[in-house]
CSV table of C-alpha atoms and ligand atoms in Angstrom, one decimal:
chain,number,residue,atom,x,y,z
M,1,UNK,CA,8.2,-15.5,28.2
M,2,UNK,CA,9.2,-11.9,27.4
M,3,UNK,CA,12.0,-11.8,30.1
M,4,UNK,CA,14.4,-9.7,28.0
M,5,UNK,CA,11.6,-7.2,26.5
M,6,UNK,CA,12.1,-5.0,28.9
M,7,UNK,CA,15.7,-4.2,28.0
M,8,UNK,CA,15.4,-4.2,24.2
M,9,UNK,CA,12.5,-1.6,24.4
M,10,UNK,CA,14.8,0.7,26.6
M,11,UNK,CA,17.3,0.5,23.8
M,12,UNK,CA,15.2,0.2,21.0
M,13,UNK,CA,15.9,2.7,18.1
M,14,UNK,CA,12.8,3.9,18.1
M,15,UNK,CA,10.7,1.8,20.8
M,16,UNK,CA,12.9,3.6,23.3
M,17,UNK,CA,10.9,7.0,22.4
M,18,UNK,CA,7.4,5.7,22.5
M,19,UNK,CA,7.1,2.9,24.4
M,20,UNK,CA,6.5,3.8,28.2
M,21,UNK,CA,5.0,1.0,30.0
M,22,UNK,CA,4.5,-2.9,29.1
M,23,UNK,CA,1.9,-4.3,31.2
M,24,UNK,CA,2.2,-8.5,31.1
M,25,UNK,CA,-0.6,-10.4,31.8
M,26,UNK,CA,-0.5,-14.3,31.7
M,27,UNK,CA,-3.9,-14.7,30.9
M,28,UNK,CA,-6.9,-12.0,29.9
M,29,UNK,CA,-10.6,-11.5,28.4
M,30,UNK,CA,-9.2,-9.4,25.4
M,31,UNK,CA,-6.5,-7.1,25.4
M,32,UNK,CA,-8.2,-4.3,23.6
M,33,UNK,CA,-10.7,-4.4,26.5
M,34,UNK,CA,-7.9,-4.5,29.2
M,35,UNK,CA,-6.6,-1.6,27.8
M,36,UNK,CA,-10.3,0.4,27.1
M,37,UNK,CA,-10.9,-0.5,30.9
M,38,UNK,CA,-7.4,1.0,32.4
M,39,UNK,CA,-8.6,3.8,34.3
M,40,UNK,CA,-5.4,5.8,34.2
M,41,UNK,CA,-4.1,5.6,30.4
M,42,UNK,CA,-0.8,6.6,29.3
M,43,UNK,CA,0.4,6.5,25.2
M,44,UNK,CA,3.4,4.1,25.1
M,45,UNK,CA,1.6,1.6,27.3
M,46,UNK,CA,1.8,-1.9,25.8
M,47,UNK,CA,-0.6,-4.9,27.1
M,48,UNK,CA,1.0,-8.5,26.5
M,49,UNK,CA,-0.6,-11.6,27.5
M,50,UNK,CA,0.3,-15.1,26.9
M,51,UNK,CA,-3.7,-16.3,26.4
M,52,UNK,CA,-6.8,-14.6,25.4
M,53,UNK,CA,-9.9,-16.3,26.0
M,54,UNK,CA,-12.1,-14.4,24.2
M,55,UNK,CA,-10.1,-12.3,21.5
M,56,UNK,CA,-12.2,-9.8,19.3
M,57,UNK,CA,-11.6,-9.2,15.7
M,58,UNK,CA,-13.5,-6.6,13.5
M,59,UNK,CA,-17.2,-7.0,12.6
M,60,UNK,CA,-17.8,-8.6,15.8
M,61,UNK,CA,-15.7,-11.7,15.0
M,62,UNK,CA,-13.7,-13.9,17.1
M,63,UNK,CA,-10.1,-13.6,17.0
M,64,UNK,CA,-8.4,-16.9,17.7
M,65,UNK,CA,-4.8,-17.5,19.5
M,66,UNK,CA,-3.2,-20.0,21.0
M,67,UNK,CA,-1.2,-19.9,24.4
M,68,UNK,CA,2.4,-19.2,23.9
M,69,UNK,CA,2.0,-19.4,19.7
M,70,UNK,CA,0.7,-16.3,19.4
M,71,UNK,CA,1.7,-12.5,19.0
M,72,UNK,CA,-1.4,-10.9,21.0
M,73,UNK,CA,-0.9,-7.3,21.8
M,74,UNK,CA,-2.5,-3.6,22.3
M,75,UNK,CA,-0.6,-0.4,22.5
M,76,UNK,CA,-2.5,2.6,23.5
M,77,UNK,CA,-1.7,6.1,21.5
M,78,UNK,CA,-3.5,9.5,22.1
M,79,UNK,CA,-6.4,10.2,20.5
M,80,UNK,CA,-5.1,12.5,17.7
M,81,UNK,CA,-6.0,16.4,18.1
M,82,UNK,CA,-6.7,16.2,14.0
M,83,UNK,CA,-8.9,13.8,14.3
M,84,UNK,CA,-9.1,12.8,10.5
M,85,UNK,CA,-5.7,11.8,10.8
M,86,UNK,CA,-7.2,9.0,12.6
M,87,UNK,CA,-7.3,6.8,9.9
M,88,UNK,CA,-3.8,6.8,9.7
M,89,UNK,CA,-3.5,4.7,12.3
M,90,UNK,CA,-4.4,1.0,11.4
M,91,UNK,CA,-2.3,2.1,8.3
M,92,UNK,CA,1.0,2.8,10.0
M,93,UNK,CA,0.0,-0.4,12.1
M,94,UNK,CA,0.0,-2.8,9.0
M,95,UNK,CA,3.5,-1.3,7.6
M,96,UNK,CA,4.6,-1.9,11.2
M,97,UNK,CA,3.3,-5.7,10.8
M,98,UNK,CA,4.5,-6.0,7.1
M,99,UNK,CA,8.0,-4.6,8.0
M,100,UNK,CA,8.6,-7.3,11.2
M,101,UNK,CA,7.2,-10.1,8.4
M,102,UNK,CA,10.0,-9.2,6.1
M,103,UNK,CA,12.4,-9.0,8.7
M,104,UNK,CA,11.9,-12.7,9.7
M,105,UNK,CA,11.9,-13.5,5.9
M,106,UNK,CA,7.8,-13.3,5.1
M,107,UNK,CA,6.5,-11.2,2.2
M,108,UNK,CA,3.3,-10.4,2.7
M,109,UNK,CA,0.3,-8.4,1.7
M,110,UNK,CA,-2.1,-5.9,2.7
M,111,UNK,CA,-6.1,-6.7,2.3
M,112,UNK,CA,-8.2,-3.6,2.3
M,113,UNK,CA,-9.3,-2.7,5.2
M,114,UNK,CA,-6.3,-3.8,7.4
M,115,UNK,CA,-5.6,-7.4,6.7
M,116,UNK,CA,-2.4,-9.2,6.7
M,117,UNK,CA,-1.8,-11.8,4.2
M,118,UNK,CA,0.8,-14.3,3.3
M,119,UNK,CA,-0.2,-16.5,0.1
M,120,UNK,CA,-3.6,-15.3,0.0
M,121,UNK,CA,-3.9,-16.7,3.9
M,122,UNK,CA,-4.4,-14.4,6.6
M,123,UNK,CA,-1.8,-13.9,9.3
M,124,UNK,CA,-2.2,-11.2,11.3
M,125,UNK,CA,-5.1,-8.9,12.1
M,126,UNK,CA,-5.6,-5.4,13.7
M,127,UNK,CA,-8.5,-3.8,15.5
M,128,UNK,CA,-8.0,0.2,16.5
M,129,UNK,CA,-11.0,0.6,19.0
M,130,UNK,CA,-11.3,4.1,21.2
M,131,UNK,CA,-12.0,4.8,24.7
M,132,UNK,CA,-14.3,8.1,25.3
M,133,UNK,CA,-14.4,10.3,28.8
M,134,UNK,CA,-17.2,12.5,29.0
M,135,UNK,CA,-18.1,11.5,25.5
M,136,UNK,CA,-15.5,12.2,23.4
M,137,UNK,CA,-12.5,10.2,22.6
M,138,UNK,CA,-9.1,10.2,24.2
M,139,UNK,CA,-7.4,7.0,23.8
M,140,UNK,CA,-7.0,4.7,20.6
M,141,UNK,CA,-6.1,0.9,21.6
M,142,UNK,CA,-4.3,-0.8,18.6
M,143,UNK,CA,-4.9,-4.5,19.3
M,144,UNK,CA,-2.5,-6.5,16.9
M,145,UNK,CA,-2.7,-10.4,16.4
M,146,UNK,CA,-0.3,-12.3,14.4
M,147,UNK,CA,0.2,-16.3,14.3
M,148,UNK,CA,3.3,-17.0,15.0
M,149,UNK,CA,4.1,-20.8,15.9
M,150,UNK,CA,0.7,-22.1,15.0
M,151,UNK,CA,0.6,-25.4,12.9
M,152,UNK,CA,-2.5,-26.4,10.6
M,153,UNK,CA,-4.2,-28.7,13.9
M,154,UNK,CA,-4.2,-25.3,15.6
M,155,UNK,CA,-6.8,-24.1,13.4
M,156,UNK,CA,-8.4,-27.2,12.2
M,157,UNK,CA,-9.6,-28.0,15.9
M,158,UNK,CA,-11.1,-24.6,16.7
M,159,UNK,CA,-14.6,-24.1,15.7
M,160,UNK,CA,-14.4,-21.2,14.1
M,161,UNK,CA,-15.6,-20.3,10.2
M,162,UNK,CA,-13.1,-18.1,9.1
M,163,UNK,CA,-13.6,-16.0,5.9
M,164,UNK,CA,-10.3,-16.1,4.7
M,165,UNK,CA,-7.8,-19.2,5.5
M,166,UNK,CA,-6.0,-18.4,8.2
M,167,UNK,CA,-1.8,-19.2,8.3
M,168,UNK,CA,1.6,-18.7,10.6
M,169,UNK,CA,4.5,-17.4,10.6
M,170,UNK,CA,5.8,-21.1,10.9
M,171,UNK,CA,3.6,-22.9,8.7
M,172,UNK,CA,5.0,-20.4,5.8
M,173,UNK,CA,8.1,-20.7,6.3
M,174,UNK,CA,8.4,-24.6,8.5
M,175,UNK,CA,10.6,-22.4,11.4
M,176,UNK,CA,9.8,-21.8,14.8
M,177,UNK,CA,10.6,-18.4,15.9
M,178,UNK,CA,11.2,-16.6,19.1
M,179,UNK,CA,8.5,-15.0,20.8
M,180,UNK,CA,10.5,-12.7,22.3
M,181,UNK,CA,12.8,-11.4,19.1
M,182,UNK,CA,9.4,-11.3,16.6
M,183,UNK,CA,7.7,-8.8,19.4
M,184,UNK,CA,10.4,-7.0,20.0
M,185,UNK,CA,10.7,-5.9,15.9
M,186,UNK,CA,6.8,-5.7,15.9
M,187,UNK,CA,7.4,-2.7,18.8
M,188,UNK,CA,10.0,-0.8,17.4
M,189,UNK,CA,8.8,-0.8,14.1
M,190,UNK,CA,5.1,0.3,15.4
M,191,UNK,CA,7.5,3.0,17.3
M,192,UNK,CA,8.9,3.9,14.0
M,193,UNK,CA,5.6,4.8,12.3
M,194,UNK,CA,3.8,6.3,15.4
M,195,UNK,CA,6.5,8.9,15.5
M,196,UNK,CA,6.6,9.4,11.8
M,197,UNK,CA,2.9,10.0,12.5
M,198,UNK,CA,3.3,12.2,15.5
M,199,UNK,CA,5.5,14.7,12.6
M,200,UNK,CA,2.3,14.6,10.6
M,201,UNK,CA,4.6,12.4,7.4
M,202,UNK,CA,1.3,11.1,6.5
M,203,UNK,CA,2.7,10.7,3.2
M,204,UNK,CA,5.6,8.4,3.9
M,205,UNK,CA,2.8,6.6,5.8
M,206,UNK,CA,0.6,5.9,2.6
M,207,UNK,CA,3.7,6.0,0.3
M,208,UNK,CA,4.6,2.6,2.5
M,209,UNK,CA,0.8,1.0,2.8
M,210,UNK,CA,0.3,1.3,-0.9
M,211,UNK,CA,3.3,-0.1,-2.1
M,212,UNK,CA,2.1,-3.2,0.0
M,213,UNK,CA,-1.4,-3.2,-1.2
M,214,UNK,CA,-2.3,-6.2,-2.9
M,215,UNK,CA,-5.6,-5.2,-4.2
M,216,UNK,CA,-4.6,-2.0,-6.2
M,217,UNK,CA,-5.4,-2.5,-9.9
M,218,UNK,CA,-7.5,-5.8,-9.3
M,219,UNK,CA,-11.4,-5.8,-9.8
M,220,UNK,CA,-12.6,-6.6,-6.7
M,221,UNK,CA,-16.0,-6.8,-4.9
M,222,UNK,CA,-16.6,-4.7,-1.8
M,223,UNK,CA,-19.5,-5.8,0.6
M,224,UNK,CA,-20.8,-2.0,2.2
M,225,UNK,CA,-23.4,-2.0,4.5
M,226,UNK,CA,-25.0,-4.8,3.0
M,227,UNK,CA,-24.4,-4.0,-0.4
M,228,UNK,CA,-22.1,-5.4,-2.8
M,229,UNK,CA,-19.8,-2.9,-5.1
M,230,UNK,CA,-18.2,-3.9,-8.1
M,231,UNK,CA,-14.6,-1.6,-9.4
M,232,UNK,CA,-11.1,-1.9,-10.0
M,233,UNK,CA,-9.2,-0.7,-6.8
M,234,UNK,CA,-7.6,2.4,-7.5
M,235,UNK,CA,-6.4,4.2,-4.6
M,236,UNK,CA,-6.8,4.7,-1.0
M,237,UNK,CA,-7.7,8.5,0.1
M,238,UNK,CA,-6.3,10.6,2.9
M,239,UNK,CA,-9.1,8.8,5.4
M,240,UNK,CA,-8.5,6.0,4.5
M,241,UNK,CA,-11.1,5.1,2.8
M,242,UNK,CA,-10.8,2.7,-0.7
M,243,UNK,CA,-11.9,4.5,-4.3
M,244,UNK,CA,-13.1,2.1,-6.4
M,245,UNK,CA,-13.3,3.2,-10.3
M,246,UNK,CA,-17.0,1.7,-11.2
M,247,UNK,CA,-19.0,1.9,-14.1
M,248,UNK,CA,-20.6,4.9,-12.1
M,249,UNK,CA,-17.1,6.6,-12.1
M,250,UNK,CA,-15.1,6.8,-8.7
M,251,UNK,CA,-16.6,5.8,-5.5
M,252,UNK,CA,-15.4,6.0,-1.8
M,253,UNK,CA,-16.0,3.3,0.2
M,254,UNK,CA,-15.6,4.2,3.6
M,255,UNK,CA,-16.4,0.4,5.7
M,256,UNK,CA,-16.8,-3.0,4.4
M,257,UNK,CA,-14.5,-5.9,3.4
M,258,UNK,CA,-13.9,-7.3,0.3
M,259,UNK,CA,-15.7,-10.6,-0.6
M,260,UNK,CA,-13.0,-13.2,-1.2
T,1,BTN,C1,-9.3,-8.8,12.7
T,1,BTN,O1,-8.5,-9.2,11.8
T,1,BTN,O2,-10.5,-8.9,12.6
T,1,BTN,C2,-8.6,-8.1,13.9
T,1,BTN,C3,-8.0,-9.0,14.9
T,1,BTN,C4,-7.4,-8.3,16.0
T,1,BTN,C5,-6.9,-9.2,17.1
T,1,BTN,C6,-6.1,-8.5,18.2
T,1,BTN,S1,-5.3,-9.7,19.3
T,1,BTN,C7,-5.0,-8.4,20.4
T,1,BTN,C8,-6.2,-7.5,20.5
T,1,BTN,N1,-7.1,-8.0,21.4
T,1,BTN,C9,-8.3,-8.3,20.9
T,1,BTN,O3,-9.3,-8.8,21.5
T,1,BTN,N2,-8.2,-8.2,19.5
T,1,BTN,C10,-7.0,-7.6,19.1
């Protein structure tokens, strides 16, 4: 698995200038806490494994995978000097994700915060998480999970509720696909938008995220700490965070999930 990553990230058009390390594991806890727990971090290191046994999602969640079927990854950045650029960050991740879809010939969608959906199904998911030193932060961790060769029993045997029906790469589009190749795409175009990032084009960054947002226009209902909000999704602001036009005017949301 991953014999010839190695070679394509040295050559990479843009994976060659970010990515430093890859660090394979066969089998681990989580990767995001593999790479919170590395004592000596270094941006451009990129933990793989082939199984997580206990894979965490936002909210607390479990993330599910399955040996060998899935995409299970965290690259570890610098924690940005600006530190409300920070938010730009799971952006430029889901471009990265919808850009290697559309590569293997899936559309698909952003769900606000940082979903990934194909047909209204979810198929990939990202969790940024920081470590801190001496209380302040100094590494992101980007964990990124996307189904890749999963079929419908995959999911039907777990016992997990999800909250939005979960899908694969395969079960869109009945291929298998190469571990290996769909990886490879995922890194350089995460390359891509970290160094688009790293020259501060925060623009290009949004300009990208937007034009993949699937909510933007649509009433929706936001659950926020507990509460439920009721707008029309009208933008996304410079942190991130979603403005919703309600009948109390414009309102930033700053956490929460929509409720499907
Ligand atoms: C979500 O949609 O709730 C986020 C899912 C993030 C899953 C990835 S898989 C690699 C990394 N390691 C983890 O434990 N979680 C992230």
């Amino acid at each position: 698995m991953y014999a010839n990553l190695k070679d394509k990230i040295r050559v990479g058009t843009y994976s060659r200038d970010f990515i430093k390390d890859l660090i394979f594991l066969n089998s681990v806890d989580s990767t995001n806490s593999y790479g919170l727990s590395l004592k000596a971090k270094e941006e451009g290191t990129v933990i793989l494994t082939k199984e997580q046994l206990d894979g965490r999602g936002r909210n607390k969640r479990p993330w599910h995978s399955v040996k060998d079927k899935s995409i299970i990854t965290s690259i570890m950045i610098n924690y940005p000097e600006k530190s409300d650029s920070i938010s730009f960050v799971p952006l430029l991740s889901a471009n990265a994700i919808i850009e290697t879809l559309d590569s293997f010939g899936l559309s698909s969608k952003i769900k606000w915060p940082n979903d990934i959906l194909v047909n209204s199904k979810k198929i990939s998911g990202i969790l940024c998480e920081s470590s801190f030193v001496k209380g302040r932060s100094n590494f992101i961790v980007v964990g990124i999970g996307i189904n890749i060769n999963l079929d419908n029993d995959d999911f039907v045997q777990e016992n997990v509720d999800y909250i939005i029906k979960p899908t694969s790469l395969k079960m869109e589009t009945g291929n298998h696909f190469n571990l290996e190749d769909v990886l490879f795409d995922l890194l350089n175009n995460f390359s891509k938008w970290i160094l688009e990032y790293k020259k501060s084009n925060y623009h290009a960054i949004l300009e990208f995220w937007k034009n993949n947002w699937s909510d933007i226009g649509k009433e929706i209902t936001v659950v926020n700490q507990n509460k439920l909000v009721t707008g029309i999704a009208h933008d996304i602001s410079l942190r991130g965070e979603l403005i919703l036009q309600t009948d109390n005017g414009l309102e930033l949301i700053n956490s929460g999930e929509i409720k499907t």
